[in-house]
Short mmCIF file of C-alpha atoms in Angstrom, two decimals:
data_model
loop_
_atom_site.label_atom_id
_atom_site.label_comp_id
_atom_site.label_asym_id
_atom_site.label_seq_id
_atom_site.Cartn_x
_atom_site.Cartn_y
_atom_site.Cartn_z
CA MET A 1006 -35.41 -12.12 3.57
CA SER A 1007 -34.18 -11.42 0.40
CA SER A 1008 -36.28 -9.75 -2.40
CA ASN A 1009 -33.99 -10.17 -5.29
CA ILE A 1010 -30.67 -12.01 -5.87
CA THR A 1011 -28.54 -10.69 -8.87
CA PHE A 1012 -25.13 -11.75 -10.32
CA CYS A 1013 -22.86 -9.02 -12.08
CA ASP A 1014 -19.44 -9.12 -13.30
CA LEU A 1015 -16.84 -7.09 -12.03
CA LYS A 1016 -17.83 -3.87 -13.59
CA GLY A 1017 -21.28 -4.38 -12.04
CA LYS A 1018 -22.95 -5.11 -15.32
CA CYS A 1019 -25.88 -7.55 -14.59
CA ILE A 1020 -25.58 -11.14 -15.82
CA LEU A 1021 -28.88 -12.47 -14.36
CA SER A 1022 -31.29 -11.37 -11.79
CA ARG A 1023 -33.89 -13.34 -10.08
CA LYS A 1024 -36.83 -11.71 -8.27
CA TYR A 1025 -38.29 -13.38 -5.29
CA ARG A 1026 -41.12 -11.22 -4.05
CA THR A 1027 -42.82 -7.83 -4.76
CA ASP A 1028 -41.15 -4.90 -3.11
CA PRO A 1029 -41.95 -1.34 -4.17
CA LEU A 1030 -38.52 -0.18 -3.59
CA ILE A 1031 -36.70 -2.70 -5.53
CA THR A 1032 -37.15 -2.06 -9.41
CA LYS A 1033 -35.42 -2.59 -12.55
CA GLU A 1034 -33.69 0.65 -11.89
CA SER A 1035 -32.11 -0.81 -8.77
CA ILE A 1036 -30.51 -3.21 -10.53
CA ASP A 1037 -29.09 -1.04 -13.37
CA ILE A 1038 -27.53 1.56 -11.21
CA ILE A 1039 -25.38 -1.27 -9.62
CA PRO A 1040 -22.25 0.02 -11.13
CA PHE A 1041 -22.93 3.61 -9.73
CA ILE A 1042 -23.51 1.98 -6.44
CA LEU A 1043 -20.36 -0.15 -6.31
CA PHE A 1044 -17.69 2.05 -8.10
CA GLY A 1045 -19.61 5.44 -8.06
CA ASN A 1046 -19.48 5.67 -12.00
CA LYS A 1047 -21.43 7.79 -13.93
CA ILE A 1048 -24.70 6.96 -15.08
CA THR A 1049 -26.73 8.17 -18.29
CA LYS A 1050 -30.06 7.49 -19.27
CA SER A 1051 -30.81 5.62 -22.68
CA PHE A 1052 -33.54 6.54 -25.14
CA ASP A 1053 -35.84 4.30 -23.32
CA ASN A 1054 -35.23 5.93 -19.85
CA SER A 1055 -33.15 2.84 -18.56
CA PHE A 1056 -29.91 3.27 -16.67
CA VAL A 1057 -26.90 2.41 -18.94
CA SER A 1058 -23.35 2.42 -17.44
CA ASP A 1059 -20.59 4.23 -19.51
CA GLU A 1060 -18.50 1.98 -21.68
CA ASP A 1061 -15.28 2.79 -19.70
CA ILE A 1062 -16.30 1.38 -16.59
CA VAL A 1063 -13.09 0.70 -14.41
CA PRO A 1064 -13.87 -2.25 -11.81
CA GLY A 1065 -13.15 -1.25 -8.38
CA THR A 1066 -12.55 -2.77 -4.97
CA ILE A 1067 -15.36 -4.03 -2.98
CA THR A 1068 -14.38 -2.44 0.57
CA ASN A 1069 -17.93 -2.50 1.91
CA PRO A 1070 -19.99 -5.72 1.79
CA ILE A 1071 -22.96 -3.72 2.74
CA ILE A 1072 -24.03 -0.64 0.77
CA THR A 1073 -27.22 1.24 1.29
CA HIS A 1074 -28.72 3.49 -1.32
CA GLU A 1075 -32.04 5.13 -1.38
CA GLY A 1076 -33.32 2.90 1.37
CA ILE A 1077 -32.07 -0.56 -0.49
CA HIS A 1078 -29.41 -2.65 1.02
CA TYR A 1079 -27.05 -4.19 -1.07
CA LEU A 1080 -25.03 -7.25 0.30
CA VAL A 1081 -22.41 -7.97 -1.90
CA LEU A 1082 -20.23 -11.16 -1.91
CA GLN A 1083 -17.18 -11.81 -4.80
CA TYR A 1084 -16.76 -15.12 -5.97
CA ASN A 1085 -13.91 -15.13 -8.55
CA ASP A 1086 -14.84 -12.51 -11.22
CA VAL A 1087 -18.38 -12.72 -10.23
CA LEU A 1088 -20.37 -10.27 -7.69
CA ALA A 1089 -23.40 -12.04 -6.00
CA ILE A 1090 -25.76 -9.39 -4.44
CA SER A 1091 -28.68 -9.58 -2.43
CA LEU A 1092 -31.12 -6.81 -2.42
CA LEU A 1093 -33.04 -5.90 1.03
CA SER A 1094 -35.30 -3.08 1.61
CA SER A 1095 -35.28 -3.64 5.59
CA LEU A 1096 -32.46 -4.76 7.81
CA ASN A 1097 -34.39 -4.36 11.01
CA ASP A 1098 -36.84 -7.36 10.26
CA GLU A 1099 -36.88 -10.14 12.44
CA LYS A 1100 -36.67 -12.43 9.67
CA VAL A 1101 -33.60 -11.16 8.39
CA ASP A 1102 -30.22 -12.28 9.45
CA ILE A 1103 -27.31 -10.62 7.70
CA PHE A 1104 -24.91 -13.58 8.41
CA GLU A 1105 -27.34 -16.06 6.95
CA GLN A 1106 -27.89 -14.02 4.09
CA PHE A 1107 -24.10 -14.05 3.33
CA GLN A 1108 -23.73 -17.60 4.03
CA PHE A 1109 -26.74 -18.45 1.54
CA LEU A 1110 -24.86 -16.17 -1.01
CA ARG A 1111 -21.76 -18.17 -0.65
CA GLU A 1112 -23.69 -21.55 -0.68
CA VAL A 1113 -25.60 -20.56 -4.11
CA CYS A 1114 -21.85 -19.63 -5.50
CA ASP A 1115 -20.56 -22.99 -4.57
CA VAL A 1116 -23.29 -24.63 -6.20
CA PHE A 1117 -22.99 -22.82 -9.38
CA ASP A 1118 -19.14 -23.52 -9.24
CA THR A 1119 -20.00 -27.26 -9.12
CA TYR A 1120 -22.67 -27.40 -11.85
CA LEU A 1121 -20.47 -24.92 -14.14
CA HIS A 1122 -17.11 -26.52 -13.45
CA VAL A 1123 -15.84 -23.02 -12.71
CA LEU A 1124 -17.96 -20.02 -11.69
CA ASN A 1125 -17.31 -17.09 -13.59
CA ALA A 1126 -18.71 -14.35 -15.54
CA LYS A 1127 -18.43 -16.42 -18.85
CA HIS A 1128 -19.74 -19.62 -17.91
CA LEU A 1129 -22.70 -18.13 -16.01
CA ARG A 1130 -23.70 -16.14 -19.06
CA GLU A 1131 -23.43 -19.37 -21.15
CA ASN A 1132 -25.39 -21.34 -18.72
CA PHE A 1133 -28.11 -18.79 -17.31
CA ILE A 1134 -30.96 -21.34 -17.71
CA ILE A 1135 -29.28 -23.97 -15.22
CA ALA A 1136 -28.34 -20.96 -12.82
CA TYR A 1137 -32.28 -19.68 -12.86
CA GLU A 1138 -33.31 -23.26 -12.22
CA LEU A 1139 -30.88 -23.69 -9.25
CA LEU A 1140 -32.05 -20.22 -7.84
CA ASP A 1141 -35.56 -21.41 -8.11
CA GLU A 1142 -34.97 -24.42 -6.10
CA MET A 1143 -32.61 -23.00 -3.47
CA CYS A 1144 -34.74 -20.02 -2.61
CA ASP A 1145 -38.40 -19.33 -2.30
CA PHE A 1146 -40.11 -16.16 -1.56
CA GLY A 1147 -36.84 -15.02 -0.40
CA LEU A 1148 -36.04 -17.45 1.85
CA ALA A 1149 -33.27 -20.19 1.90
CA GLN A 1150 -34.65 -23.66 1.07
CA LEU A 1151 -32.20 -26.01 -0.35
CA SER A 1152 -28.41 -26.01 -0.92
CA ASP A 1153 -27.21 -29.53 -0.67
CA ILE A 1154 -25.40 -30.47 -4.14
CA LYS A 1155 -26.31 -34.22 -3.80
CA MET A 1156 -29.85 -33.34 -3.55
CA LEU A 1157 -30.09 -30.93 -5.97
CA LYS A 1158 -28.33 -33.35 -8.62
CA ASN A 1159 -31.36 -35.73 -8.17
CA TYR A 1160 -33.83 -33.37 -10.22
CA ILE A 1161 -31.85 -30.61 -11.64
CA THR A 1162 -30.17 -32.75 -14.37
CA GLN A 1163 -29.14 -30.29 -16.91
CA THR A 1164 -25.56 -30.25 -17.41
CA ASN A 1165 -23.00 -27.68 -18.62
CA ARG A 1166 -22.17 -29.66 -21.85
CA LYS A 1167 -18.69 -28.25 -21.88
CA PHE A 1168 -17.31 -28.51 -18.35
CA LEU A 1169 -19.62 -30.74 -16.29
CA LYS A 1170 -19.93 -34.60 -16.46
CA SER A 1171 -23.40 -35.96 -17.35
CA VAL A 1172 -25.36 -36.53 -14.09
CA GLU A 1173 -27.10 -40.01 -14.47
CA LYS A 1174 -30.94 -39.38 -14.82
CA ARG A 1175 -32.90 -41.25 -12.36
CA LYS A 1176 -35.96 -43.41 -13.47
CA ASP A 1177 -38.30 -41.53 -11.35
CA ASN A 1178 -37.07 -38.32 -12.30
CA LEU A 1179 -40.44 -36.71 -12.92
CA ARG A 1180 -41.79 -37.39 -9.47
CA PRO A 1181 -40.74 -35.14 -6.58
CA PRO A 1182 -37.53 -36.40 -4.96
CA GLU A 1183 -38.50 -38.67 -1.79
CA GLN A 1184 -36.00 -36.61 0.18
CA LEU A 1185 -38.50 -33.65 0.02
CA THR A 1186 -41.25 -35.99 2.12
CA GLY A 1187 -39.01 -37.52 4.34
CA THR A 1188 -36.75 -36.65 7.33
CA VAL A 1189 -33.55 -37.55 5.61
CA ASN A 1190 -32.82 -35.17 2.75
CA TRP A 1191 -28.88 -36.04 2.63
CA ARG A 1192 -29.09 -39.54 1.52
CA ASN A 1193 -31.00 -41.71 -1.02
CA THR A 1194 -33.10 -44.88 -0.84
CA GLY A 1195 -32.19 -48.05 -2.26
CA ILE A 1196 -28.38 -47.76 -1.70
CA LYS A 1197 -26.60 -50.95 -1.91
CA TYR A 1198 -23.08 -52.29 -1.58
CA ARG A 1199 -21.44 -55.80 -1.98
CA LYS A 1200 -19.03 -54.99 0.92
CA ASN A 1201 -20.13 -52.74 3.57
CA GLU A 1202 -17.48 -50.41 4.84
CA ALA A 1203 -16.90 -47.14 6.74
CA PHE A 1204 -13.53 -45.33 6.65
CA LEU A 1205 -13.19 -42.72 9.46
CA ASP A 1206 -10.34 -40.30 9.61
CA VAL A 1207 -9.52 -38.19 12.48
CA LEU A 1208 -7.22 -35.19 11.16
CA GLU A 1209 -5.52 -32.61 13.20
CA LYS A 1210 -3.73 -29.32 12.08
CA VAL A 1211 -1.31 -27.95 14.47
CA ASN A 1212 -0.80 -23.91 14.15
CA MET A 1213 2.15 -23.00 16.54
CA SER A 1214 4.41 -19.96 16.95
CA ILE A 1215 7.82 -20.93 18.68
CA ASP A 1216 10.52 -18.35 19.87
CA SER A 1217 14.23 -18.92 19.39
CA LYS A 1218 14.30 -20.77 22.95
CA GLY A 1219 12.03 -23.27 21.94
CA GLN A 1220 8.99 -21.82 24.12
CA VAL A 1221 5.54 -22.02 22.43
CA GLN A 1222 4.31 -18.66 22.10
CA THR A 1223 0.89 -19.36 20.56
CA SER A 1224 -0.58 -22.61 19.47
CA GLU A 1225 -3.95 -24.27 18.48
CA ILE A 1226 -5.30 -27.31 16.82
CA LEU A 1227 -7.80 -27.70 14.00
CA GLY A 1228 -9.46 -30.97 13.84
CA GLN A 1229 -11.95 -32.87 11.98
CA ILE A 1230 -13.52 -36.07 11.79
CA ASN A 1231 -13.85 -37.38 8.04
CA ILE A 1232 -15.87 -40.44 7.08
CA ARG A 1233 -16.33 -42.10 3.60
CA SER A 1234 -19.53 -44.15 3.97
CA ARG A 1235 -20.01 -47.07 1.68
CA LEU A 1236 -22.87 -48.50 3.60
CA SER A 1237 -26.21 -50.15 2.20
CA GLY A 1238 -29.86 -49.21 3.13
CA MET A 1239 -30.55 -46.67 5.81
CA PRO A 1240 -27.95 -47.44 8.68
CA ASP A 1241 -27.73 -45.87 12.13
CA VAL A 1242 -24.23 -45.20 13.02
CA LYS A 1243 -22.88 -44.26 16.52
CA VAL A 1244 -19.43 -43.04 17.06
CA GLY A 1245 -17.69 -43.09 20.64
CA LEU A 1246 -14.75 -40.86 21.62
CA ASP A 1247 -12.53 -41.77 24.59
CA ASP A 1248 -12.37 -37.85 25.44
CA LYS A 1249 -15.75 -36.83 27.00
CA GLY A 1250 -14.07 -33.14 28.25
CA LEU A 1251 -13.90 -32.48 24.30
CA ILE A 1252 -17.39 -33.34 23.55
CA THR A 1253 -18.80 -31.51 26.52
CA GLY A 1254 -16.84 -28.36 25.91
CA ASN A 1255 -14.89 -28.62 29.36
CA LYS A 1256 -11.06 -28.24 29.45
CA ILE A 1257 -9.58 -31.62 28.24
CA PHE A 1258 -6.02 -32.83 29.89
CA ILE A 1259 -3.72 -34.12 27.12
CA LYS A 1260 -2.96 -37.28 29.25
CA ARG A 1261 -2.05 -39.29 26.41
CA GLN A 1262 0.18 -36.98 24.94
CA ILE A 1263 2.28 -36.75 28.17
CA GLU A 1264 2.25 -40.68 28.16
CA ASN A 1265 3.49 -40.57 24.32
CA ASN A 1266 6.17 -38.36 25.69
CA GLU A 1267 7.34 -40.16 28.77
CA GLU A 1268 10.57 -41.00 27.09
CA SER A 1269 12.42 -37.49 27.23
CA HIS A 1270 15.20 -36.83 24.62
CA ASP A 1271 17.77 -34.03 24.47
CA SER A 1272 16.75 -30.80 23.02
CA ILE A 1273 18.87 -28.75 20.79
CA ASP A 1274 21.48 -27.10 22.97
CA SER A 1275 20.31 -23.45 22.72
CA MET A 1276 16.64 -24.39 22.91
CA ASP A 1277 14.68 -25.24 26.23
CA TYR A 1278 11.29 -26.39 25.50
CA ASN A 1279 8.54 -27.03 28.03
CA ASP A 1280 8.64 -30.72 29.27
CA THR A 1281 5.04 -31.51 29.86
CA SER A 1282 5.74 -34.79 31.57
CA ASN A 1283 7.19 -33.51 35.01
CA SER A 1284 4.70 -30.69 35.97
CA SER A 1285 1.50 -30.48 37.51
CA GLU A 1286 0.97 -27.40 35.76
CA ASN A 1287 0.38 -28.88 32.44
CA GLU A 1288 -3.30 -29.40 33.72
CA SER A 1289 -4.30 -26.01 32.18
CA GLY A 1290 -5.40 -28.17 29.59
CA MET A 1291 -6.96 -27.20 26.05
CA ILE A 1292 -10.15 -25.24 25.78
CA LEU A 1293 -12.65 -26.03 23.29
CA GLU A 1294 -13.43 -22.80 21.07
CA ASP A 1295 -15.44 -24.14 18.28
CA LEU A 1296 -17.61 -27.40 17.65
CA LYS A 1297 -19.61 -28.01 14.38
CA PHE A 1298 -21.50 -31.11 13.57
CA HIS A 1299 -22.59 -32.29 10.09
CA GLN A 1300 -26.57 -31.76 9.63
CA CYS A 1301 -27.02 -35.49 9.86
CA VAL A 1302 -26.29 -35.87 13.49
CA LYS A 1303 -29.17 -36.33 15.85
CA LEU A 1304 -28.20 -33.25 18.33
CA SER A 1305 -30.97 -34.14 20.74
CA ASN A 1306 -29.02 -37.60 21.67
CA TYR A 1307 -25.81 -35.58 21.86
CA GLU A 1308 -27.65 -33.09 24.36
CA ASN A 1309 -29.24 -35.87 26.16
CA ASN A 1310 -26.20 -38.66 26.52
CA LYS A 1311 -23.29 -37.01 24.67
CA THR A 1312 -23.23 -39.74 22.08
CA ILE A 1313 -22.74 -39.00 18.24
CA THR A 1314 -25.61 -41.05 16.35
CA PHE A 1315 -26.50 -40.29 12.76
CA ILE A 1316 -27.74 -41.63 9.47
CA PRO A 1317 -24.73 -41.01 7.14
CA PRO A 1318 -24.70 -39.39 3.86
CA ASP A 1319 -23.52 -41.66 0.88
CA GLY A 1320 -19.72 -41.07 0.33
CA ASP A 1321 -17.32 -38.60 1.88
CA PHE A 1322 -18.39 -35.93 4.23
CA THR A 1323 -17.14 -34.20 7.58
CA LEU A 1324 -18.71 -35.60 10.65
CA LEU A 1325 -17.18 -33.04 13.19
CA GLN A 1326 -15.26 -30.08 13.15
CA TYR A 1327 -13.33 -28.49 16.15
CA ARG A 1328 -10.64 -26.18 17.29
CA LEU A 1329 -8.73 -26.15 20.64
CA ASN A 1330 -7.01 -23.13 21.93
CA CYS A 1331 -4.08 -24.45 23.93
CA SER A 1332 -2.06 -22.86 26.56
CA SER A 1333 1.73 -22.56 26.09
CA LYS A 1334 2.12 -25.30 29.00
CA SER A 1335 -0.29 -27.78 27.43
CA LEU A 1336 1.31 -28.39 24.16
CA LYS A 1337 5.06 -28.77 23.40
CA PRO A 1338 6.57 -28.56 19.75
CA LEU A 1339 6.51 -31.65 17.65
CA ILE A 1340 9.41 -30.55 15.62
CA LEU A 1341 12.14 -27.91 16.74
CA CYS A 1342 14.17 -26.20 14.22
CA GLU A 1343 17.20 -23.85 14.99
CA THR A 1344 18.53 -21.72 12.34
CA GLN A 1345 21.75 -19.54 12.60
CA TYR A 1346 23.28 -16.93 10.13
CA HIS A 1347 27.03 -16.11 9.82
CA LEU A 1348 28.39 -13.61 7.58
CA HIS A 1349 32.10 -13.88 7.07
CA ASP A 1350 34.07 -11.15 5.41
CA GLY A 1351 30.95 -9.39 4.09
CA SER A 1352 30.83 -11.85 0.92
CA ARG A 1353 30.25 -15.46 2.31
CA LEU A 1354 27.07 -16.28 4.11
CA GLN A 1355 27.18 -19.62 6.48
CA ILE A 1356 23.60 -21.02 7.54
CA ILE A 1357 23.55 -23.70 10.13
CA VAL A 1358 20.17 -25.41 10.53
CA ARG A 1359 19.43 -27.79 13.48
CA LEU A 1360 16.34 -29.97 13.39
CA LYS A 1361 14.96 -32.07 16.17
CA SER A 1362 11.87 -34.44 16.33
CA ASN A 1363 10.10 -33.94 19.73
CA TYR A 1364 7.71 -37.00 19.90
CA LYS A 1365 7.86 -40.63 20.69
CA LYS A 1366 10.33 -42.93 19.12
CA GLN A 1367 7.47 -45.27 17.80
CA SER A 1368 6.24 -42.19 15.59
CA ILE A 1369 7.53 -41.18 12.13
CA ALA A 1370 6.57 -37.84 10.55
CA ASN A 1371 6.46 -38.07 6.56
CA ASN A 1372 7.17 -35.38 4.01
CA VAL A 1373 8.96 -32.85 6.34
CA ILE A 1374 9.94 -29.71 4.68
CA ILE A 1375 12.07 -26.81 6.15
CA HIS A 1376 11.59 -23.53 4.70
CA VAL A 1377 14.49 -21.16 5.66
CA PRO A 1378 14.41 -17.80 4.40
CA ILE A 1379 17.52 -16.45 2.67
CA THR A 1380 18.80 -13.44 0.61
CA ASN A 1381 17.60 -13.50 -2.96
CA GLU A 1382 21.36 -12.16 -4.26
CA TYR A 1383 23.80 -15.24 -3.99
CA ASP A 1384 26.08 -17.37 -6.09
CA THR A 1385 27.41 -21.04 -6.08
CA PRO A 1386 25.51 -22.43 -3.24
CA SER A 1387 26.85 -25.37 -1.43
CA PHE A 1388 25.08 -27.72 1.16
CA LYS A 1389 26.48 -30.34 3.92
CA HIS A 1390 23.89 -32.56 5.41
CA ASN A 1391 23.21 -35.98 6.40
CA HIS A 1392 19.60 -36.51 5.56
CA GLY A 1393 17.05 -35.39 3.04
CA LYS A 1394 17.59 -33.21 -0.07
CA VAL A 1395 18.19 -29.46 -0.23
CA LYS A 1396 17.52 -26.66 -2.96
CA ILE A 1397 16.61 -22.99 -3.19
CA LEU A 1398 13.35 -22.04 -4.32
CA ALA A 1399 11.39 -18.48 -4.82
CA ASP A 1400 8.38 -17.77 -2.61
CA GLU A 1401 5.40 -18.47 -5.09
CA ALA A 1402 3.70 -15.19 -3.82
CA ASP A 1403 6.76 -12.99 -3.62
CA SER A 1404 9.16 -13.72 -6.00
CA SER A 1405 11.86 -11.41 -4.18
CA LYS A 1406 11.92 -13.80 -1.46
CA ASN A 1407 13.89 -16.92 -1.44
CA TYR A 1408 14.00 -19.98 0.62
CA LEU A 1409 16.21 -22.86 1.55
CA VAL A 1410 14.07 -25.90 1.16
CA TRP A 1411 15.26 -28.86 3.02
CA LYS A 1412 12.97 -31.89 2.67
CA LEU A 1413 13.19 -35.07 4.30
CA LYS A 1414 11.00 -38.29 3.34
CA ASN A 1415 10.62 -39.20 6.87
CA LEU A 1416 11.68 -38.15 10.31
CA SER A 1417 11.55 -40.63 13.29
CA GLY A 1418 11.07 -39.41 16.90
CA GLY A 1419 13.99 -38.38 19.03
CA LYS A 1420 16.30 -37.92 15.65
CA ASP A 1421 18.54 -35.05 15.50
CA TYR A 1422 19.68 -33.70 11.97
CA GLY A 1423 21.97 -30.89 10.75
CA LEU A 1424 22.42 -28.82 7.66
CA VAL A 1425 25.19 -26.33 6.88
CA ALA A 1426 24.82 -24.14 3.67
CA GLU A 1427 27.05 -21.42 2.55
CA LEU A 1428 26.10 -18.74 -0.24
CA GLN A 1429 28.74 -16.53 -1.91
CA LEU A 1430 27.18 -12.68 -1.77
CA PRO A 1431 28.38 -9.72 -3.93
CA SER A 1432 30.63 -7.39 -2.02
CA THR A 1433 28.53 -4.86 -0.26
CA ASN A 1434 29.10 -1.86 1.87
CA ALA A 1435 27.47 -1.54 5.18
CA LEU A 1436 24.25 -0.30 4.06
CA GLN A 1437 23.52 -3.00 1.61
CA LYS A 1438 24.76 -5.53 3.82
CA LYS A 1439 21.96 -4.35 6.41
CA LYS A 1440 19.50 -4.48 3.67
CA ASN A 1441 20.45 -8.17 2.68
CA GLU A 1442 20.24 -9.18 6.57
CA TYR A 1443 16.40 -8.59 6.56
CA TYR A 1444 15.77 -12.10 5.79
CA SER A 1445 17.60 -13.43 9.04
CA LYS A 1446 14.37 -12.07 11.11
CA LEU A 1447 11.76 -13.91 9.13
CA PRO A 1448 10.56 -17.28 10.78
CA THR A 1449 11.25 -20.34 9.84
CA ARG A 1450 8.28 -22.56 8.48
CA VAL A 1451 7.82 -26.18 8.86
CA GLU A 1452 5.63 -28.69 7.34
CA PHE A 1453 5.05 -32.26 8.41
CA GLN A 1454 2.72 -35.12 8.65
CA ILE A 1455 2.38 -37.98 11.55
CA PRO A 1456 0.29 -40.77 10.80
CA TYR A 1457 -1.30 -42.84 13.72
CA TYR A 1458 -1.05 -39.81 15.92
CA THR A 1459 -3.15 -37.04 17.43
CA THR A 1460 -1.99 -34.22 19.24
CA SER A 1461 -5.05 -33.70 21.32
CA GLY A 1462 -5.40 -37.31 22.42
CA ILE A 1463 -8.70 -37.90 21.01
CA GLN A 1464 -9.36 -41.45 20.03
CA VAL A 1465 -12.27 -43.08 18.44
CA LYS A 1466 -13.31 -46.06 20.88
CA TYR A 1467 -15.76 -47.48 18.77
CA LEU A 1468 -17.92 -47.13 15.47
CA LYS A 1469 -21.15 -49.24 15.40
CA VAL A 1470 -23.35 -49.56 12.26
CA ASN A 1471 -27.06 -50.90 12.79
CA GLU A 1472 -29.14 -51.60 9.90
CA PRO A 1473 -32.41 -53.38 10.92
CA GLN A 1474 -33.89 -54.27 7.81
CA LEU A 1475 -30.55 -55.69 6.05
CA GLY A 1476 -28.50 -56.77 9.03
CA TYR A 1477 -25.49 -56.82 7.41
CA LYS A 1478 -21.89 -57.20 8.74
CA THR A 1479 -19.75 -53.73 8.57
CA TYR A 1480 -16.06 -53.49 8.47
CA PRO A 1481 -14.90 -49.89 10.04
CA TRP A 1482 -11.72 -48.54 9.62
CA VAL A 1483 -10.06 -45.63 11.70
CA ARG A 1484 -7.18 -43.55 10.62
CA TYR A 1485 -5.27 -40.87 12.85
CA ILE A 1486 -3.28 -37.91 11.15
CA THR A 1487 -1.64 -35.08 12.67
CA GLU A 1488 0.09 -32.57 10.35
CA SER A 1489 1.45 -28.72 10.35
CA GLY A 1490 -1.36 -26.16 9.57
CA ASP A 1491 -0.63 -23.07 7.65
CA ASN A 1492 1.13 -21.29 10.60
CA TYR A 1493 3.68 -23.56 12.08
CA VAL A 1494 6.67 -21.31 12.56
CA ILE A 1495 9.74 -20.82 14.54
CA LYS A 1496 10.82 -17.30 15.01
CA LYS A 1497 14.47 -16.10 15.56
#
């Protein structure tokens, strides 16, 4: 358990500090010497014997999140320009979980960020009263108690007058909140809607690394089920999924994907992607690595009969998160892209891009964007293409890198499009030419979004809502979306 939680700026100067329990090792001096602990600055003593940092403190880089000094352990978490630090005198106590301490610090920072609109050193100094009240509610005697922002807003009604919209005060604001005395602490009582609806989104992000021959090297699926609840009363909701292999944690087989791709299409000439529809080896399947439920899910029901039952929070929340580690034979590329570079006479660069959609014809990918790396030394570019729009943009993270960006509003399944771009280069010698060709080794990055499609094959069979007291009729809505992750690339 934590004895003290302190917030400092990037120089290590204390903004606010909350002491939760008496610890003889942790004193005011333990807080004052934080700049020395973090950055090794020289420390001098003032006339009242308190430690004071030099005025010319230079912020450093926090390379070690756990620092020990004179028997005190400093757990440091950086959030924007604020350092959240938890002070403990022992890490061997059975009640101390290091990961839990860092998770709680992160949740405190997220709550502060919501209340202050943006958590930074300036806003924290201006609103330290709100911060202290939140710390008192979120932690008791060094133990984490509460971090749900919806529940905190019910009885921490002070607002940041500059940045946070006013929180509507409840009539029973002076009484203890009902969530503290009940078992459901994520939902208020007395919620009413004219039309009771539940919107469920199954969102899957595909990360994939593809070689120049169209073979999948690595792939994974990051999925989540999001729900927007607009239901009255205290409803009991049950969600049924058609793939029990996913929920039990066993290997799942992408039979639905195989069915979707029974209509085979010709691939790009130089590529030979894996055809999953004609091989029994595909039953290597996908292995579930992570499965995380929202706190509202009744885990006892899930463990007994593998059903997902819960009383939903009001509004938007994520019911389930999962990650599937896919073998190279179980998942084939949704979109293939071949890029060729041809340098003519040392002064003209020709780039040929061939794009192929590799999913069923009924599906349509929206907002397809191809990022092709090119040299940053060029002139008079020209483009020839039969679909979409093309332009050259600089990388936001590295201005020295340029990309040929090909945008297509939609891309139907089984389609094949081409792009030819020509760039004039300055006359160069052999050494400079080699330097300009480094971009041809960088991967091509693809972005896309396919509605009404899931890569893993997971499907919602039913969504049942039961509110015994009100007995209303509900209108459930289910939507499926597959999109590219941050790492969908084709290597050369």
